[in-house]
């Protein structure tokens, strides 16, 4: 039997070991939420954050502030969130760059992409296409591969900048000697066809095993209570399930992705390792 004195002792010890119990007991959110976008205004990450923030504001009744903190390829804004309190009020809209590629391109990344964050949900994928100038006599990835083999050294490919998913997708295609120019869409690099362009095949349908994922997702600092993570995940799913949200993101060239915190965490870990292997194998300097 547990005596009254022993029960009081146990209860007191439990309270002493949970200094934040009073804070966690409050309804969340009890104040404005900040979503840090580690890129300048106007890009896809910024647009996505503002759409999500508006919907969360409408549903939860607390203002969501989008805070653009661009610089160092996304590292500055992302580091800011790592240093924030893990209370669900400071989040970051991360990308495959901030939570994967940058770890292998920065001499000393100021955070660990995997252990310093609590993944909330993947939100969307950028659509990355393999395109060719119409003057090039190819209309598919297979034709491009054959043309490249028959004309070694005569094809070059263009991408947005060194170290981006677009650049690395091109480097990966060079493994089977594929290089592209720009304009005629030949394929998408994701693992599945894009809902907005279902007639365009994936590279993987021709080159077995080829897949690049350029995702955007929501993160909180590591140590954020699971209940808060679940609340934010539910809001992300609710927002992305809305037809008008889907239409808005489709206009931005984004494919919607909906998953659980656990699924997103696994995806981040796998992509972190995948990008590392690719970058090291081609010796690219970011």
JSON list of N, CA and C in Angstrom, two decimals, residues 34-38 67 69 74-94 98-99 110-111 116-118 120 218-224:
[
{"chain": "A", "resi": 34, "resn": "UNK", "atom": "N", "xyz": [6.16, 32.30, -34.95]},
{"chain": "A", "resi": 34, "resn": "UNK", "atom": "CA", "xyz": [7.05, 32.82, -35.99]},
{"chain": "A", "resi": 34, "resn": "UNK", "atom": "C", "xyz": [7.57, 31.67, -36.85]},
{"chain": "A", "resi": 35, "resn": "UNK", "atom": "N", "xyz": [7.39, 31.82, -38.16]},
{"chain": "A", "resi": 35, "resn": "UNK", "atom": "CA", "xyz": [7.99, 30.87, -39.11]},
{"chain": "A", "resi": 35, "resn": "UNK", "atom": "C", "xyz": [9.15, 31.58, -39.80]},
{"chain": "A", "resi": 36, "resn": "UNK", "atom": "N", "xyz": [10.35, 31.13, -39.54]},
{"chain": "A", "resi": 36, "resn": "UNK", "atom": "CA", "xyz": [11.53, 31.71, -40.17]},
{"chain": "A", "resi": 36, "resn": "UNK", "atom": "C", "xyz": [11.71, 31.07, -41.55]},
{"chain": "A", "resi": 37, "resn": "UNK", "atom": "N", "xyz": [11.80, 31.92, -42.56]},
{"chain": "A", "resi": 37, "resn": "UNK", "atom": "CA", "xyz": [12.11, 31.46, -43.92]},
{"chain": "A", "resi": 37, "resn": "UNK", "atom": "C", "xyz": [13.55, 31.86, -44.19]},
{"chain": "A", "resi": 38, "resn": "UNK", "atom": "N", "xyz": [14.47, 30.90, -44.33]},
{"chain": "A", "resi": 38, "resn": "UNK", "atom": "CA", "xyz": [15.88, 31.24, -44.47]},
{"chain": "A", "resi": 38, "resn": "UNK", "atom": "C", "xyz": [16.28, 31.70, -45.87]},
{"chain": "A", "resi": 67, "resn": "UNK", "atom": "N", "xyz": [9.09, 35.40, -41.04]},
{"chain": "A", "resi": 67, "resn": "UNK", "atom": "CA", "xyz": [10.30, 36.18, -40.82]},
{"chain": "A", "resi": 67, "resn": "UNK", "atom": "C", "xyz": [11.38, 35.72, -41.81]},
{"chain": "A", "resi": 69, "resn": "UNK", "atom": "N", "xyz": [14.88, 35.49, -43.24]},
{"chain": "A", "resi": 69, "resn": "UNK", "atom": "CA", "xyz": [16.26, 35.66, -42.79]},
{"chain": "A", "resi": 69, "resn": "UNK", "atom": "C", "xyz": [17.20, 34.96, -43.77]},
{"chain": "A", "resi": 74, "resn": "UNK", "atom": "N", "xyz": [20.85, 29.74, -46.76]},
{"chain": "A", "resi": 74, "resn": "UNK", "atom": "CA", "xyz": [19.80, 29.30, -45.84]},
{"chain": "A", "resi": 74, "resn": "UNK", "atom": "C", "xyz": [20.30, 28.99, -44.44]},
{"chain": "A", "resi": 75, "resn": "UNK", "atom": "N", "xyz": [21.61, 28.98, -44.26]},
{"chain": "A", "resi": 75, "resn": "UNK", "atom": "CA", "xyz": [22.18, 28.59, -42.96]},
{"chain": "A", "resi": 75, "resn": "UNK", "atom": "C", "xyz": [21.89, 29.60, -41.85]},
{"chain": "A", "resi": 76, "resn": "UNK", "atom": "N", "xyz": [21.87, 30.90, -42.19]},
{"chain": "A", "resi": 76, "resn": "UNK", "atom": "CA", "xyz": [21.69, 31.93, -41.16]},
{"chain": "A", "resi": 76, "resn": "UNK", "atom": "C", "xyz": [20.33, 31.81, -40.49]},
{"chain": "A", "resi": 77, "resn": "UNK", "atom": "N", "xyz": [19.27, 31.77, -41.29]},
{"chain": "A", "resi": 77, "resn": "UNK", "atom": "CA", "xyz": [17.93, 31.67, -40.72]},
{"chain": "A", "resi": 77, "resn": "UNK", "atom": "C", "xyz": [17.70, 30.36, -40.01]},
{"chain": "A", "resi": 78, "resn": "UNK", "atom": "N", "xyz": [18.26, 29.28, -40.55]},
{"chain": "A", "resi": 78, "resn": "UNK", "atom": "CA", "xyz": [18.09, 27.97, -39.93]},
{"chain": "A", "resi": 78, "resn": "UNK", "atom": "C", "xyz": [18.78, 27.89, -38.58]},
{"chain": "A", "resi": 79, "resn": "UNK", "atom": "N", "xyz": [19.97, 28.45, -38.48]},
{"chain": "A", "resi": 79, "resn": "UNK", "atom": "CA", "xyz": [20.70, 28.47, -37.21]},
{"chain": "A", "resi": 79, "resn": "UNK", "atom": "C", "xyz": [19.93, 29.26, -36.16]},
{"chain": "A", "resi": 80, "resn": "UNK", "atom": "N", "xyz": [19.24, 30.31, -36.59]},
{"chain": "A", "resi": 80, "resn": "UNK", "atom": "CA", "xyz": [18.47, 31.14, -35.66]},
{"chain": "A", "resi": 80, "resn": "UNK", "atom": "C", "xyz": [17.43, 30.30, -34.93]},
{"chain": "A", "resi": 81, "resn": "UNK", "atom": "N", "xyz": [16.80, 29.37, -35.64]},
{"chain": "A", "resi": 81, "resn": "UNK", "atom": "CA", "xyz": [15.76, 28.54, -35.04]},
{"chain": "A", "resi": 81, "resn": "UNK", "atom": "C", "xyz": [16.35, 27.51, -34.09]},
{"chain": "A", "resi": 82, "resn": "UNK", "atom": "N", "xyz": [17.53, 27.01, -34.41]},
{"chain": "A", "resi": 82, "resn": "UNK", "atom": "CA", "xyz": [18.19, 26.04, -33.52]},
{"chain": "A", "resi": 82, "resn": "UNK", "atom": "C", "xyz": [18.38, 26.63, -32.13]},
{"chain": "A", "resi": 83, "resn": "UNK", "atom": "N", "xyz": [18.67, 27.93, -32.08]},
{"chain": "A", "resi": 83, "resn": "UNK", "atom": "CA", "xyz": [18.96, 28.60, -30.82]},
{"chain": "A", "resi": 83, "resn": "UNK", "atom": "C", "xyz": [17.69, 29.06, -30.08]},
{"chain": "A", "resi": 84, "resn": "UNK", "atom": "N", "xyz": [16.53, 28.91, -30.71]},
{"chain": "A", "resi": 84, "resn": "UNK", "atom": "CA", "xyz": [15.26, 29.35, -30.10]},
{"chain": "A", "resi": 84, "resn": "UNK", "atom": "C", "xyz": [14.77, 28.33, -29.08]},
{"chain": "A", "resi": 85, "resn": "UNK", "atom": "N", "xyz": [13.90, 28.79, -28.19]},
{"chain": "A", "resi": 85, "resn": "UNK", "atom": "CA", "xyz": [13.30, 27.91, -27.19]},
{"chain": "A", "resi": 85, "resn": "UNK", "atom": "C", "xyz": [12.44, 26.85, -27.88]},
{"chain": "A", "resi": 86, "resn": "UNK", "atom": "N", "xyz": [12.51, 25.59, -27.43]},
{"chain": "A", "resi": 86, "resn": "UNK", "atom": "CA", "xyz": [11.73, 24.51, -28.05]},
{"chain": "A", "resi": 86, "resn": "UNK", "atom": "C", "xyz": [10.29, 24.49, -27.53]},
{"chain": "A", "resi": 87, "resn": "UNK", "atom": "N", "xyz": [9.58, 25.58, -27.79]},
{"chain": "A", "resi": 87, "resn": "UNK", "atom": "CA", "xyz": [8.22, 25.71, -27.26]},
{"chain": "A", "resi": 87, "resn": "UNK", "atom": "C", "xyz": [7.15, 25.82, -28.33]},
{"chain": "A", "resi": 88, "resn": "UNK", "atom": "N", "xyz": [7.54, 25.65, -29.60]},
{"chain": "A", "resi": 88, "resn": "UNK", "atom": "CA", "xyz": [6.56, 25.67, -30.67]},
{"chain": "A", "resi": 88, "resn": "UNK", "atom": "C", "xyz": [6.24, 27.05, -31.21]},
{"chain": "A", "resi": 89, "resn": "UNK", "atom": "N", "xyz": [6.95, 28.06, -30.74]},
{"chain": "A", "resi": 89, "resn": "UNK", "atom": "CA", "xyz": [6.65, 29.43, -31.19]},
{"chain": "A", "resi": 89, "resn": "UNK", "atom": "C", "xyz": [7.68, 29.97, -32.18]},
{"chain": "A", "resi": 90, "resn": "UNK", "atom": "N", "xyz": [8.74, 29.23, -32.43]},
{"chain": "A", "resi": 90, "resn": "UNK", "atom": "CA", "xyz": [9.71, 29.60, -33.47]},
{"chain": "A", "resi": 90, "resn": "UNK", "atom": "C", "xyz": [9.99, 28.37, -34.31]},
{"chain": "A", "resi": 91, "resn": "UNK", "atom": "N", "xyz": [9.61, 28.45, -35.58]},
{"chain": "A", "resi": 91, "resn": "UNK", "atom": "CA", "xyz": [9.74, 27.32, -36.50]},
{"chain": "A", "resi": 91, "resn": "UNK", "atom": "C", "xyz": [10.57, 27.75, -37.70]},
{"chain": "A", "resi": 92, "resn": "UNK", "atom": "N", "xyz": [10.98, 26.80, -38.52]},
{"chain": "A", "resi": 92, "resn": "UNK", "atom": "CA", "xyz": [11.69, 27.13, -39.74]},
{"chain": "A", "resi": 92, "resn": "UNK", "atom": "C", "xyz": [11.13, 26.33, -40.90]},
{"chain": "A", "resi": 93, "resn": "UNK", "atom": "N", "xyz": [10.99, 27.00, -42.03]},
{"chain": "A", "resi": 93, "resn": "UNK", "atom": "CA", "xyz": [10.60, 26.31, -43.24]},
{"chain": "A", "resi": 93, "resn": "UNK", "atom": "C", "xyz": [11.89, 25.90, -43.93]},
{"chain": "A", "resi": 94, "resn": "UNK", "atom": "N", "xyz": [12.31, 24.68, -43.68]},
{"chain": "A", "resi": 94, "resn": "UNK", "atom": "CA", "xyz": [13.57, 24.18, -44.20]},
{"chain": "A", "resi": 94, "resn": "UNK", "atom": "C", "xyz": [13.41, 23.54, -45.56]},
{"chain": "A", "resi": 98, "resn": "UNK", "atom": "N", "xyz": [18.97, 23.26, -46.75]},
{"chain": "A", "resi": 98, "resn": "UNK", "atom": "CA", "xyz": [19.31, 23.58, -45.36]},
{"chain": "A", "resi": 98, "resn": "UNK", "atom": "C", "xyz": [19.46, 22.34, -44.51]},
{"chain": "A", "resi": 99, "resn": "UNK", "atom": "N", "xyz": [18.76, 21.26, -44.87]},
{"chain": "A", "resi": 99, "resn": "UNK", "atom": "CA", "xyz": [18.80, 20.06, -44.05]},
{"chain": "A", "resi": 99, "resn": "UNK", "atom": "C", "xyz": [19.43, 18.86, -44.76]},
{"chain": "A", "resi": 110, "resn": "UNK", "atom": "N", "xyz": [26.70, 25.41, -38.75]},
{"chain": "A", "resi": 110, "resn": "UNK", "atom": "CA", "xyz": [26.44, 25.78, -37.35]},
{"chain": "A", "resi": 110, "resn": "UNK", "atom": "C", "xyz": [25.30, 25.00, -36.69]},
{"chain": "A", "resi": 111, "resn": "UNK", "atom": "N", "xyz": [24.90, 23.89, -37.27]},
{"chain": "A", "resi": 111, "resn": "UNK", "atom": "CA", "xyz": [23.84, 23.07, -36.68]},
{"chain": "A", "resi": 111, "resn": "UNK", "atom": "C", "xyz": [23.90, 21.68, -37.31]},
{"chain": "A", "resi": 116, "resn": "UNK", "atom": "N", "xyz": [19.38, 18.39, -34.45]},
{"chain": "A", "resi": 116, "resn": "UNK", "atom": "CA", "xyz": [19.04, 19.69, -33.85]},
{"chain": "A", "resi": 116, "resn": "UNK", "atom": "C", "xyz": [17.61, 20.13, -34.13]},
{"chain": "A", "resi": 117, "resn": "UNK", "atom": "N", "xyz": [16.84, 19.30, -34.82]},
{"chain": "A", "resi": 117, "resn": "UNK", "atom": "CA", "xyz": [15.48, 19.70, -35.20]},
{"chain": "A", "resi": 117, "resn": "UNK", "atom": "C", "xyz": [14.46, 18.60, -34.91]},
{"chain": "A", "resi": 118, "resn": "UNK", "atom": "N", "xyz": [13.23, 19.04, -34.73]},
{"chain": "A", "resi": 118, "resn": "UNK", "atom": "CA", "xyz": [12.09, 18.13, -34.60]},
{"chain": "A", "resi": 118, "resn": "UNK", "atom": "C", "xyz": [11.25, 18.30, -35.87]},
{"chain": "A", "resi": 120, "resn": "UNK", "atom": "N", "xyz": [8.32, 18.40, -38.40]},
{"chain": "A", "resi": 120, "resn": "UNK", "atom": "CA", "xyz": [6.87, 18.51, -38.22]},
{"chain": "A", "resi": 120, "resn": "UNK", "atom": "C", "xyz": [6.13, 17.87, -39.38]},
{"chain": "A", "resi": 218, "resn": "UNK", "atom": "N", "xyz": [8.47, 21.78, -42.67]},
{"chain": "A", "resi": 218, "resn": "UNK", "atom": "CA", "xyz": [8.41, 22.58, -41.46]},
{"chain": "A", "resi": 218, "resn": "UNK", "atom": "C", "xyz": [9.11, 21.86, -40.31]},
{"chain": "A", "resi": 219, "resn": "UNK", "atom": "N", "xyz": [9.97, 22.60, -39.60]},
{"chain": "A", "resi": 219, "resn": "UNK", "atom": "CA", "xyz": [10.72, 22.06, -38.47]},
{"chain": "A", "resi": 219, "resn": "UNK", "atom": "C", "xyz": [10.58, 22.95, -37.24]},
{"chain": "A", "resi": 220, "resn": "UNK", "atom": "N", "xyz": [10.72, 22.33, -36.07]},
{"chain": "A", "resi": 220, "resn": "UNK", "atom": "CA", "xyz": [10.83, 23.04, -34.79]},
{"chain": "A", "resi": 220, "resn": "UNK", "atom": "C", "xyz": [12.17, 22.68, -34.18]},
{"chain": "A", "resi": 221, "resn": "UNK", "atom": "N", "xyz": [12.63, 23.42, -33.19]},
{"chain": "A", "resi": 221, "resn": "UNK", "atom": "CA", "xyz": [13.88, 23.03, -32.52]},
{"chain": "A", "resi": 221, "resn": "UNK", "atom": "C", "xyz": [13.73, 21.68, -31.84]},
{"chain": "A", "resi": 222, "resn": "UNK", "atom": "N", "xyz": [14.81, 20.93, -31.76]},
{"chain": "A", "resi": 222, "resn": "UNK", "atom": "CA", "xyz": [14.78, 19.65, -31.06]},
{"chain": "A", "resi": 222, "resn": "UNK", "atom": "C", "xyz": [14.34, 19.87, -29.62]},
{"chain": "A", "resi": 223, "resn": "UNK", "atom": "N", "xyz": [13.55, 18.95, -29.10]},
{"chain": "A", "resi": 223, "resn": "UNK", "atom": "CA", "xyz": [13.06, 19.07, -27.73]},
{"chain": "A", "resi": 223, "resn": "UNK", "atom": "C", "xyz": [11.68, 19.68, -27.62]},
{"chain": "A", "resi": 224, "resn": "UNK", "atom": "N", "xyz": [11.12, 20.11, -28.75]},
{"chain": "A", "resi": 224, "resn": "UNK", "atom": "CA", "xyz": [9.75, 20.63, -28.74]},
{"chain": "A", "resi": 224, "resn": "UNK", "atom": "C", "xyz": [8.79, 19.51, -28.35]}
]
